[in-house]
Tab-separated table of C-alpha atoms in Angstrom:
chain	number	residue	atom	x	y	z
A	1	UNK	CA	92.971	119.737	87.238
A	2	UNK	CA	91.215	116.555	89.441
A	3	UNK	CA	87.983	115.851	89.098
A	4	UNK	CA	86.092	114.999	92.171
A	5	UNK	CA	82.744	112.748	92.022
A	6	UNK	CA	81.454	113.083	95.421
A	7	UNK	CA	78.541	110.884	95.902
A	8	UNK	CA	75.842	111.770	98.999
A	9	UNK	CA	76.987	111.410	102.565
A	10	UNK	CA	74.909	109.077	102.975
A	11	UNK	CA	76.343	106.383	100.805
A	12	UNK	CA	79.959	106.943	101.955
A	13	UNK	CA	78.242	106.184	105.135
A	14	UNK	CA	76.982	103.231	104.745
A	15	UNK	CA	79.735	101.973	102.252
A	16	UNK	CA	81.651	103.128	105.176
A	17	UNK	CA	80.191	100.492	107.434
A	18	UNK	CA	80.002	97.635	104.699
A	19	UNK	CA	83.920	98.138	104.774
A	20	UNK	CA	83.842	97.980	108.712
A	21	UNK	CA	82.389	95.175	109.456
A	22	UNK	CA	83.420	92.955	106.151
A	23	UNK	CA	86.613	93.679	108.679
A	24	UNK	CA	85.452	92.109	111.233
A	25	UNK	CA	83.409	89.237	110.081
A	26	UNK	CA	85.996	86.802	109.910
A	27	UNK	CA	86.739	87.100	106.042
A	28	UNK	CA	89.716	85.460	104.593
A	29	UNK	CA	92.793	87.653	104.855
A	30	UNK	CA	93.117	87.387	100.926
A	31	UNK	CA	89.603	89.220	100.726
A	32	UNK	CA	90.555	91.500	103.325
A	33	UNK	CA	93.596	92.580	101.469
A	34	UNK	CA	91.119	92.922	98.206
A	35	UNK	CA	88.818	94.874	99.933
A	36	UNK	CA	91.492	97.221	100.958
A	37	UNK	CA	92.251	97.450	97.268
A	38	UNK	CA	88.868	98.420	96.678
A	39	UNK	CA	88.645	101.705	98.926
A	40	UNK	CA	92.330	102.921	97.809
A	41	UNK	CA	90.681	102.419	93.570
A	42	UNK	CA	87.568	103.689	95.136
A	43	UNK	CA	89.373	106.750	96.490
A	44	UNK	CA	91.034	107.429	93.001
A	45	UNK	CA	88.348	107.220	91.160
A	46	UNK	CA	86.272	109.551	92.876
A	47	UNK	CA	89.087	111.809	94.136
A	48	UNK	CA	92.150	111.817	91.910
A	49	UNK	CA	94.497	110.633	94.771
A	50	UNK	CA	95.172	109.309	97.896
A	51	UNK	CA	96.618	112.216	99.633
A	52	UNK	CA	93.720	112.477	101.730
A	53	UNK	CA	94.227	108.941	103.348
A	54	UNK	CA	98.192	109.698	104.130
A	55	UNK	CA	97.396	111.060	107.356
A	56	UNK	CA	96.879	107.740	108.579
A	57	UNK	CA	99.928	106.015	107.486
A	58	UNK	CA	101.414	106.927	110.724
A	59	UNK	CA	98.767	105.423	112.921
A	60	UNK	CA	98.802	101.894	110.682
A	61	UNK	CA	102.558	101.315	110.865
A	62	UNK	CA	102.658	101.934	115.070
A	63	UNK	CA	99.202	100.003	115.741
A	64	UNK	CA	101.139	97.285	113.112
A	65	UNK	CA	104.201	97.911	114.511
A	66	UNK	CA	102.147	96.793	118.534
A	67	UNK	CA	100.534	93.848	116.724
A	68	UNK	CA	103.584	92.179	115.705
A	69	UNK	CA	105.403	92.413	118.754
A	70	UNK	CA	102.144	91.328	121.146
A	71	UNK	CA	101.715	88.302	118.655
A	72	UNK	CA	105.123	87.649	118.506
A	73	UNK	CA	105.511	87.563	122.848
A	74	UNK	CA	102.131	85.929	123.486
A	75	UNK	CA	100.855	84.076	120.077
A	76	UNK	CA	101.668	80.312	120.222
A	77	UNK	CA	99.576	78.749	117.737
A	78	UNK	CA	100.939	76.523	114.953
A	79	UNK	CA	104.612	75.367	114.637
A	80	UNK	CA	107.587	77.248	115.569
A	81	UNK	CA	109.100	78.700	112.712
A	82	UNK	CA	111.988	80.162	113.918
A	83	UNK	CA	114.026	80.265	118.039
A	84	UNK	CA	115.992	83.237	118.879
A	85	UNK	CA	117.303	82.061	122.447
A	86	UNK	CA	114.254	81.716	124.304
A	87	UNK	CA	112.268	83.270	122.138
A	88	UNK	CA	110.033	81.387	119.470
A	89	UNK	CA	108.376	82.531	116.636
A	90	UNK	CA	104.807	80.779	115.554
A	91	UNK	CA	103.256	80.305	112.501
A	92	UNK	CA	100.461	81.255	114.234
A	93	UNK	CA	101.906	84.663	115.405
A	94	UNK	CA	102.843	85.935	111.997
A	95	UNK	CA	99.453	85.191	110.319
A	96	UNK	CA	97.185	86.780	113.149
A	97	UNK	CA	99.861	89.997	112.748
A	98	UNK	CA	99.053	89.864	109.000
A	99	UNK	CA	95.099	89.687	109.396
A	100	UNK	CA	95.294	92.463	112.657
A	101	UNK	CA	97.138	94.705	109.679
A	102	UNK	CA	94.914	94.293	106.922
A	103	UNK	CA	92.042	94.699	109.345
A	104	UNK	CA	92.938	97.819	110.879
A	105	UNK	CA	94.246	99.386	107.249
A	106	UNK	CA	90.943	98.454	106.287
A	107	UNK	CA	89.184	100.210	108.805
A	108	UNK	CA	91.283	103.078	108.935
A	109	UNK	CA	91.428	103.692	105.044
A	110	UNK	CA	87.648	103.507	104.853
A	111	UNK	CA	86.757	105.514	107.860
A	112	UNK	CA	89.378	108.496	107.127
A	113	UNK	CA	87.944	108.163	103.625
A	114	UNK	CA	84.702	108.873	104.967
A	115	UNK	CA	85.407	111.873	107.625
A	116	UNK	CA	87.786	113.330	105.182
A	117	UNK	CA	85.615	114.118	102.622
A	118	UNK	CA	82.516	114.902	104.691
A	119	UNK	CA	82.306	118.686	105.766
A	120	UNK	CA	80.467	119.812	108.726
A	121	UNK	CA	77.736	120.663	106.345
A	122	UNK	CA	77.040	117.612	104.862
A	123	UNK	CA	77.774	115.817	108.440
A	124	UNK	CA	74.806	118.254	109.616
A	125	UNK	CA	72.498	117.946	106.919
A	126	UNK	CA	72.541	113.651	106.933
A	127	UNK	CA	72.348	113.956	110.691
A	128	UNK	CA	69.140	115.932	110.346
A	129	UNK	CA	68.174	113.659	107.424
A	130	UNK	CA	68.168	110.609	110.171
A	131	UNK	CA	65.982	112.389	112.223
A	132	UNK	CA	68.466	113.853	114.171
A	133	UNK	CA	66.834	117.582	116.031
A	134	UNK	CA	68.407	120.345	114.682
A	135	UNK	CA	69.802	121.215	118.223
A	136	UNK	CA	71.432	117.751	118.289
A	137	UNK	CA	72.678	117.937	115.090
A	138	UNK	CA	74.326	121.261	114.952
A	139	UNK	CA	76.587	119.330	117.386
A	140	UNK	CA	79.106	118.653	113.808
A	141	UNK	CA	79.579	122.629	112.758
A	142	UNK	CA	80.367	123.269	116.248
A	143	UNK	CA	83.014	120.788	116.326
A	144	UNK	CA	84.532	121.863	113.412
A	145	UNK	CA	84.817	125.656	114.268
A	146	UNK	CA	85.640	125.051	118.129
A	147	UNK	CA	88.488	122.055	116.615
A	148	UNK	CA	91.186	124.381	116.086
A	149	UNK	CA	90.090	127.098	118.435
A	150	UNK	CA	90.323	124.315	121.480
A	151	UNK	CA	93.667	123.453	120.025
A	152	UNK	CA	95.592	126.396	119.890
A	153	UNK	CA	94.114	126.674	124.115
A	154	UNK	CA	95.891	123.448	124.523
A	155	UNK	CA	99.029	124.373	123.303
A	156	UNK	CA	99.228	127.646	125.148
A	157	UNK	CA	98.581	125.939	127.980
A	158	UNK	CA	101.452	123.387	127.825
A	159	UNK	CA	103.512	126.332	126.719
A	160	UNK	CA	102.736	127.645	129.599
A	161	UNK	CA	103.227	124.973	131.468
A	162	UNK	CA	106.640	124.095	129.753
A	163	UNK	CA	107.652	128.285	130.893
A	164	UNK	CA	107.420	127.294	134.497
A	165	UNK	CA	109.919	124.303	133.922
A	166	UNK	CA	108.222	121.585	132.489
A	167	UNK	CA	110.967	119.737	130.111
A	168	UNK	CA	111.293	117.342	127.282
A	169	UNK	CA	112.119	113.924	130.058
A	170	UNK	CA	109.524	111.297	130.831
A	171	UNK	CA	108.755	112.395	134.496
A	172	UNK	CA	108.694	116.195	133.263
A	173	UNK	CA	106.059	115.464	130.342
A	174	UNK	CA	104.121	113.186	132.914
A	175	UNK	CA	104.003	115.911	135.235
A	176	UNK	CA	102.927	118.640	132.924
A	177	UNK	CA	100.557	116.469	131.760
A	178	UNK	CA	98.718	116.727	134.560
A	179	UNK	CA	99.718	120.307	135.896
A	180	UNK	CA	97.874	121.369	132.517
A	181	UNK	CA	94.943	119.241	133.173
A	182	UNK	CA	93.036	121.907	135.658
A	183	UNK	CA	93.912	125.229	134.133
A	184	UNK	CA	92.944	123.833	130.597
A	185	UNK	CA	89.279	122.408	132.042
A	186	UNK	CA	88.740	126.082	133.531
A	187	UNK	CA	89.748	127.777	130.250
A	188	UNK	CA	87.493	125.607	128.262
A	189	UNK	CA	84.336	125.639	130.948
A	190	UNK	CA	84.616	129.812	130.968
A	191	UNK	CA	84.249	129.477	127.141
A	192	UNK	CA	81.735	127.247	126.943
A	193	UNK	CA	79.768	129.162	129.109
A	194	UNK	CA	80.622	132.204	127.077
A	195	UNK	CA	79.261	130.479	124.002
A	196	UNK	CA	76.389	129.601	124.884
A	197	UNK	CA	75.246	132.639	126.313
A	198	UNK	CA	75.954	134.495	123.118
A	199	UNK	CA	74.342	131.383	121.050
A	200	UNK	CA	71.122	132.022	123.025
A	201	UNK	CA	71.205	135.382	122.655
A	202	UNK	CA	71.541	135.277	118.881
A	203	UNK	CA	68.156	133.030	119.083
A	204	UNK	CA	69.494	129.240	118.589
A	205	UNK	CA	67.282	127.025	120.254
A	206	UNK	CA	64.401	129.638	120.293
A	207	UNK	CA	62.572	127.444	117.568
A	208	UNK	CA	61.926	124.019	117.319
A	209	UNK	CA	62.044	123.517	113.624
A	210	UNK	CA	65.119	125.412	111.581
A	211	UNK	CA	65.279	125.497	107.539
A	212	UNK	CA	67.810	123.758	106.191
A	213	UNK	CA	69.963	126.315	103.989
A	214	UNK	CA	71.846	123.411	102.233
A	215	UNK	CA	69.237	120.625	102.333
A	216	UNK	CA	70.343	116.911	101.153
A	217	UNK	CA	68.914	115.651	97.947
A	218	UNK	CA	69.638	112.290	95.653
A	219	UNK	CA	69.700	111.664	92.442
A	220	UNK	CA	67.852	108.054	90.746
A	221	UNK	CA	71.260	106.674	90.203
A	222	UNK	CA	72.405	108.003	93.894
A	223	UNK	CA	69.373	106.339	95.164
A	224	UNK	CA	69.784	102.846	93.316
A	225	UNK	CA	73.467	102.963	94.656
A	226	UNK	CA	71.713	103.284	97.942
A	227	UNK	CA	69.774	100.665	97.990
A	228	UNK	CA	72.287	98.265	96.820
A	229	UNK	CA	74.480	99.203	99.408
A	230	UNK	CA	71.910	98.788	102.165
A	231	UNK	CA	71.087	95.599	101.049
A	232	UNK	CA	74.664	94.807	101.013
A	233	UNK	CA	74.531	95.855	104.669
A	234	UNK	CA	71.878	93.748	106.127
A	235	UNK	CA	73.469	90.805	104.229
A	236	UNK	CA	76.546	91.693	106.306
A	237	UNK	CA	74.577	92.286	109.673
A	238	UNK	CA	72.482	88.998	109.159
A	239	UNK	CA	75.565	86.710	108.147
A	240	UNK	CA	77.404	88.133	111.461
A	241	UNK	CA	73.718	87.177	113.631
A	242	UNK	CA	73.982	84.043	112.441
A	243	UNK	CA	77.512	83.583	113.246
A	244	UNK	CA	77.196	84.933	116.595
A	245	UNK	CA	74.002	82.560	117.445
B	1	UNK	CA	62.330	110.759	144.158
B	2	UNK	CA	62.139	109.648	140.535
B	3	UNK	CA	61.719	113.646	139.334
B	4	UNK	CA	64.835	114.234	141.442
B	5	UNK	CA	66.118	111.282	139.645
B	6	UNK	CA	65.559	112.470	136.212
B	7	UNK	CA	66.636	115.704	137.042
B	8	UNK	CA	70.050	114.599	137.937
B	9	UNK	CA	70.331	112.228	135.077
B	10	UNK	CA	69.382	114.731	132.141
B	11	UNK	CA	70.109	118.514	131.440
B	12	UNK	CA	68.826	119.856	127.907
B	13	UNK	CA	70.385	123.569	127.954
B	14	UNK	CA	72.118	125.781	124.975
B	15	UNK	CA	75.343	125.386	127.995
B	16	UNK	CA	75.177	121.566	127.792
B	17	UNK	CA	75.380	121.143	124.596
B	18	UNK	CA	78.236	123.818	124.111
B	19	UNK	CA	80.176	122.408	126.900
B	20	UNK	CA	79.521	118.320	125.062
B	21	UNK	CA	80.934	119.970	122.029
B	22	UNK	CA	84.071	121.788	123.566
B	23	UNK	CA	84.645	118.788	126.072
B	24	UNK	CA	84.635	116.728	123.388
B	25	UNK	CA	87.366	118.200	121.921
B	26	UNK	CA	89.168	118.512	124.937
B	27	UNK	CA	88.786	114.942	125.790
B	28	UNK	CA	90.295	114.202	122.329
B	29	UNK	CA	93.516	116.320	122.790
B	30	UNK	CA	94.338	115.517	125.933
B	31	UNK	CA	93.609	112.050	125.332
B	32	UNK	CA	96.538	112.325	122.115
B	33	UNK	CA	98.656	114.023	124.870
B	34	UNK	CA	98.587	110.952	127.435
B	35	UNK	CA	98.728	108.316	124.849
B	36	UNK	CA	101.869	109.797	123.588
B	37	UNK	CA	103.234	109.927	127.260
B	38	UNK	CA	102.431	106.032	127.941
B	39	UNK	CA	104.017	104.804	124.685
B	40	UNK	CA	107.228	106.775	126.503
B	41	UNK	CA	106.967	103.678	128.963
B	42	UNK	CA	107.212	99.735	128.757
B	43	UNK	CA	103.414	99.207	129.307
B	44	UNK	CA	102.488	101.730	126.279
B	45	UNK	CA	104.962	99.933	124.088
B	46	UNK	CA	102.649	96.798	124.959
B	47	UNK	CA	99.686	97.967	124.585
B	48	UNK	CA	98.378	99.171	127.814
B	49	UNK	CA	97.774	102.703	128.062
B	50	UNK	CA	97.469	103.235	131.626
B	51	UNK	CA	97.450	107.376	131.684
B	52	UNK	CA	95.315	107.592	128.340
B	53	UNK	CA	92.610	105.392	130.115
B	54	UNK	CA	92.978	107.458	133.124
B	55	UNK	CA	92.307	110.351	130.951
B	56	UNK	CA	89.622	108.712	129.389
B	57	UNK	CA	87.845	107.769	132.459
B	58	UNK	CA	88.466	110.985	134.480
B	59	UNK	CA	87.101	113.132	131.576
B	60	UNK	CA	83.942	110.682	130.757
B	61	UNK	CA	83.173	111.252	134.797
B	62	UNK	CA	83.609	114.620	134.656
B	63	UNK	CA	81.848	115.649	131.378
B	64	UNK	CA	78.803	114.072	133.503
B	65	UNK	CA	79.222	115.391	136.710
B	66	UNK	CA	79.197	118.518	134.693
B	67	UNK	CA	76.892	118.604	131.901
B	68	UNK	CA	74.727	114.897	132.685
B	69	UNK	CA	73.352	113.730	129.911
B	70	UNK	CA	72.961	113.560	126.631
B	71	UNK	CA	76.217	115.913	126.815
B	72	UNK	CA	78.272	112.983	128.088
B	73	UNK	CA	77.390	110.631	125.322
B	74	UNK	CA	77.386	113.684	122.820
B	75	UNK	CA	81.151	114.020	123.542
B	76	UNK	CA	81.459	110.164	124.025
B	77	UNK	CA	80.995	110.492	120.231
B	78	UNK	CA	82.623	113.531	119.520
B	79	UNK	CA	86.251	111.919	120.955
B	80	UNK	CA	85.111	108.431	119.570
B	81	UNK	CA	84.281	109.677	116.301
B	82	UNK	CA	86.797	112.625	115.610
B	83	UNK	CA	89.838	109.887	117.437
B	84	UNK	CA	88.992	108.143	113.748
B	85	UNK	CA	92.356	109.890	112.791
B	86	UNK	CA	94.118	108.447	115.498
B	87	UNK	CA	93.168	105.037	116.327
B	88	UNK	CA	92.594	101.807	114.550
B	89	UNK	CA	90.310	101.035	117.626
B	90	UNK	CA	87.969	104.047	117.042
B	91	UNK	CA	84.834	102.027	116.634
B	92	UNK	CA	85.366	100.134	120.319
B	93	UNK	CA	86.687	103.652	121.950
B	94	UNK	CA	83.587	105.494	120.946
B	95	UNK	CA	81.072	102.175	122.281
B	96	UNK	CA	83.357	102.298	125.466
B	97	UNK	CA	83.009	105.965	125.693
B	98	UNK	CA	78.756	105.262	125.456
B	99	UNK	CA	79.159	102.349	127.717
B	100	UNK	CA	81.061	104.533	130.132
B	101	UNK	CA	78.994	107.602	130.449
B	102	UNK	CA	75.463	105.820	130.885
B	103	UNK	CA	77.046	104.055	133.621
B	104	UNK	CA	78.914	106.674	135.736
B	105	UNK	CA	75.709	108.667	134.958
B	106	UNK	CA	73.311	106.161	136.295
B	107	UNK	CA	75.536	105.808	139.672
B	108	UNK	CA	76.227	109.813	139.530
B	109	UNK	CA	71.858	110.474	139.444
B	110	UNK	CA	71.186	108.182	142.702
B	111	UNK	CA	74.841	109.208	144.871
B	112	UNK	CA	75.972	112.903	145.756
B	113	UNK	CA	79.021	112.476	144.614
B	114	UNK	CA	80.782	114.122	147.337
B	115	UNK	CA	82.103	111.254	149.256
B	116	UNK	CA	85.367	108.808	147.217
B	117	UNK	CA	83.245	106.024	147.605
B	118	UNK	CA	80.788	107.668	144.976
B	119	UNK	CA	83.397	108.111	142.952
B	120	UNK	CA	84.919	104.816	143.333
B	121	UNK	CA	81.407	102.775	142.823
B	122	UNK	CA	80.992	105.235	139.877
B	123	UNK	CA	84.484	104.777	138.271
B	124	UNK	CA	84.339	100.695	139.223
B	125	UNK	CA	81.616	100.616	136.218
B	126	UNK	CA	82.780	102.753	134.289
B	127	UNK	CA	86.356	101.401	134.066
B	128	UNK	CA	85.645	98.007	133.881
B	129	UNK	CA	82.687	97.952	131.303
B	130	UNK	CA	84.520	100.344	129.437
B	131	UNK	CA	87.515	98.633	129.188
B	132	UNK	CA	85.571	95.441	128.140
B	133	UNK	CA	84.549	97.255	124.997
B	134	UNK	CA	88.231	98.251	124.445
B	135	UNK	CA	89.331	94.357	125.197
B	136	UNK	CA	86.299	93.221	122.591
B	137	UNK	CA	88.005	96.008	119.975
B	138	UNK	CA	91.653	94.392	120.322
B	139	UNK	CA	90.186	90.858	120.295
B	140	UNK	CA	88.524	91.721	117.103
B	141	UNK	CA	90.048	94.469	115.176
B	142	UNK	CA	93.843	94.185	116.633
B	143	UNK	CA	93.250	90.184	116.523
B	144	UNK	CA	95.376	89.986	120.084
B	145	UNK	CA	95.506	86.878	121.550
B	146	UNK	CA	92.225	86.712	123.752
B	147	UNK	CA	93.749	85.883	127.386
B	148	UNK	CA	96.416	88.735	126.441
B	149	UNK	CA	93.736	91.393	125.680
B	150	UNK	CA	91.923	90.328	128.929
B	151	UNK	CA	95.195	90.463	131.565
B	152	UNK	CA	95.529	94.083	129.606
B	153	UNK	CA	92.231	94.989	130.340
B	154	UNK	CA	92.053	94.177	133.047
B	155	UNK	CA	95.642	95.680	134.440
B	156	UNK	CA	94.306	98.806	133.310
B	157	UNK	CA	90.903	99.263	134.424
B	158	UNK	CA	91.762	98.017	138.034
B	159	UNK	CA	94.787	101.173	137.735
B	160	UNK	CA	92.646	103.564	136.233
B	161	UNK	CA	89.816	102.911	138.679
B	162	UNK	CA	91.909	103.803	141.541
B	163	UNK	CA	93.811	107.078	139.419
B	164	UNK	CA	90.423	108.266	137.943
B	165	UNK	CA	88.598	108.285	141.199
B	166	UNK	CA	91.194	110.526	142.828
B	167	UNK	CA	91.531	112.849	139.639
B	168	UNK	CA	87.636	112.987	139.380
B	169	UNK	CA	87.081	113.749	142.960
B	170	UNK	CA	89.876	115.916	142.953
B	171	UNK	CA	89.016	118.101	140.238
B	172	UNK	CA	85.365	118.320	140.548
B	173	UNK	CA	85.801	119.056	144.186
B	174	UNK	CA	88.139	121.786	142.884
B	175	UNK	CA	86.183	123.186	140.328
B	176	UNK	CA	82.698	123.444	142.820
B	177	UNK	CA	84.902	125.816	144.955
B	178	UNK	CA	85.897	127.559	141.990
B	179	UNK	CA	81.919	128.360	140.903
B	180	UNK	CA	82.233	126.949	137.433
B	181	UNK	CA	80.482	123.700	138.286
């Protein structure tokens, strides 16, 4: 059995954003790359594996796969390193398609990493731990229950779409992209309105303060962690000011 | 004037909110549906998603026109944040999607939005902050070459302008006769 040690949302937040913008600071790649290391341990150690953080596999290798061929076409820093006809490959090219990877791995890993193991709960309770209102911050369940609901609209609608002749070709998906567009905004503005009428008849928004049935709370060593980590953050912020001025 | 202002600029109900939420979501998917239809064609496989950012900017018009604000920057976030699984560029998408709704809302509060010239004016900020965000986010995080990023950005906010303000108009013109509005 895997044992999970789930810290408080709020400091895979903000570890969250260290990760982010260490990024984009302008880091060497080496660092990057070592920093990237550091979620994917950070991820084992705390959850066993890193099945959680598959799901973006797919998006890494086609952003990568875009970088590579935009720096290869229009990169032309440094010396050519190899001429295929008339096109030339740069030094240049390949080692601002190596940093673009690491950078968006980097930002991907640590973001999913955060999302996946935050529930609408936890996203709800650190919202209204920020000062969030409760009306605001209920925003996060509601996501999460309307997600699939929304979903399986969508799909009957291109279904539907796809029953009246829309095919599999390039026109035919352009076209029932936007032949679903209309009926789909309907479907979804009669249930919205549905929703809310039965939300404010079961009371929400009738008072201003609401309990918290699952209130946030930290522990010394949570807090410490904290701490460190927000310091962390301002270093990062300031060091980027500086830059930037 | 400035009450009538305000009131065109903010709505606070339990419907708002509800419709941010579900919008939100609905920005999202078909947002994943048009993205996968440009990278079909030459200018997704280089980066310029022409349809997706006609999506974008039809639905971040129409969310307003709808629901004003907060509920467009609510599901600004909502698509920014929950597009996390399905874009290295999240962080830029969701400040372009913020960027983008307090402008067309700002233009939306002082025109009536029933003539294409609102909608153009509207969409003209819209697109072309918003797609400075998204240039900032490739400069940056996809570390594209900077005059690259900017003939993309700007190739697709001056087509998107034009396609959104049509689809905005369009719809919203369609969906006052229909009551829903």
């Amino acid at each position: 059995m895997q044992t999970e040690t789930k810290f408080d949302p709020r400091i895979r937040l903000t570890f969250c954003l260290c990760m982010i913008l260490l990024a984009v600071s302008g880091l060497a790649v080496s660092i990057k790359a070592a920093l990237l290391i550091l979620v994917l341990l950070s991820e084992i150690l705390s959850f066993g594996s890193l099945k959680k953080l598959r799901v973006v596999l797919l998006i890494i290798t086609a952003a990568a796969s875009q970088i590579l061929l935009l720096q290869l076409l229009f990169n032309r820093t440094g010396e050519v390193l190899l001429t295929f006809s008339v096109i030339k490959i740069y030094r240049g090219a390949l080692y601002d398609a190596l940093e673009g990877i690491v950078q968006i791995s980097l930002i991907a890993f640590s973001s999913v990493q955060f999302l996946s193991h935050t529930d609408d709960r936890e996203g709800e309770a650190m919202l209204r731990a920020f000062g969030v209102p409760p009306k605001y911050a209920a925003c996060v369940p509601l996501a999460a229950v309307f997600l699939p609901i929304i979903k399986s609209e969508f799909t009957a609608v291109q279904n539907a779409q796809r029953v009246r002749g829309g095919g599999a070709g390039m026109s035919q998906r352009l076209k029932l992209l936007f032949s679903g567009l209309l009926p789909f905004i309907i479907r979804s503005l009669r249930r919205s309105g549905d929703i809310a009428l039965s939300m404010e008849l079961s009371g929400f928004g009738r008072e201003r303060e609401r309990t918290e049935l699952y209130p946030l709370k930290m522990n010394t060593g949570e807090k410490i962690i904290l701490a460190v980590l927000c310091a962390i953050l301002s270093g990062i912020l300031l060091g980027i000011l500086i830059k930037i001025i | 004037m400035e009450k009538e202002v305000k009131s065109k600029l903010f709505r606070t109900d339990t419907k708002s909110l509800v419709g941010s939420v579900i919008f939100g979501i609905v920005f999202l998917l078909v947002s994943q549906a048009s993205g996968a239809v440009d990278n079909l064609f030459f200018w997704g496989k280089l980066g310029m998603l022409l349809l997706n950012g006609m999506v974008w900017a039809f639905f971040t018009g129409i969310i307003v026109l709808l629901y004003k604000q907060p509920a467009g920057i609510l599901a600004g976030l909502i698509e920014g944040i929950l597009s996390v699984f399905y874009s290295p560029l999240w962080l830029s998408l969701t400040l372009a999607n913020l960027v983008g709704s307090i402008v067309f809302s700002l233009v939306a509060s002082r025109c009536s939005m029933e003539k294409l010239s609102h909608h153009l004016t509207a969409q003209f900020f819209c697109n072309f902050l918003g797609n400075a965000c998204v240039c900032l986010g490739l400069v940056l995080v996809l570390k594209i070459p900077l005059q690259t990023a900017v003939v993309e950005s700007l190739i697709t906010a001056g087509v998107d302008w034009i396609g959104a303000s049509f689809l905005t108009k369009l719809v919203y013109g369609k969906l006052i006769k229909t009551g829903l509005a």
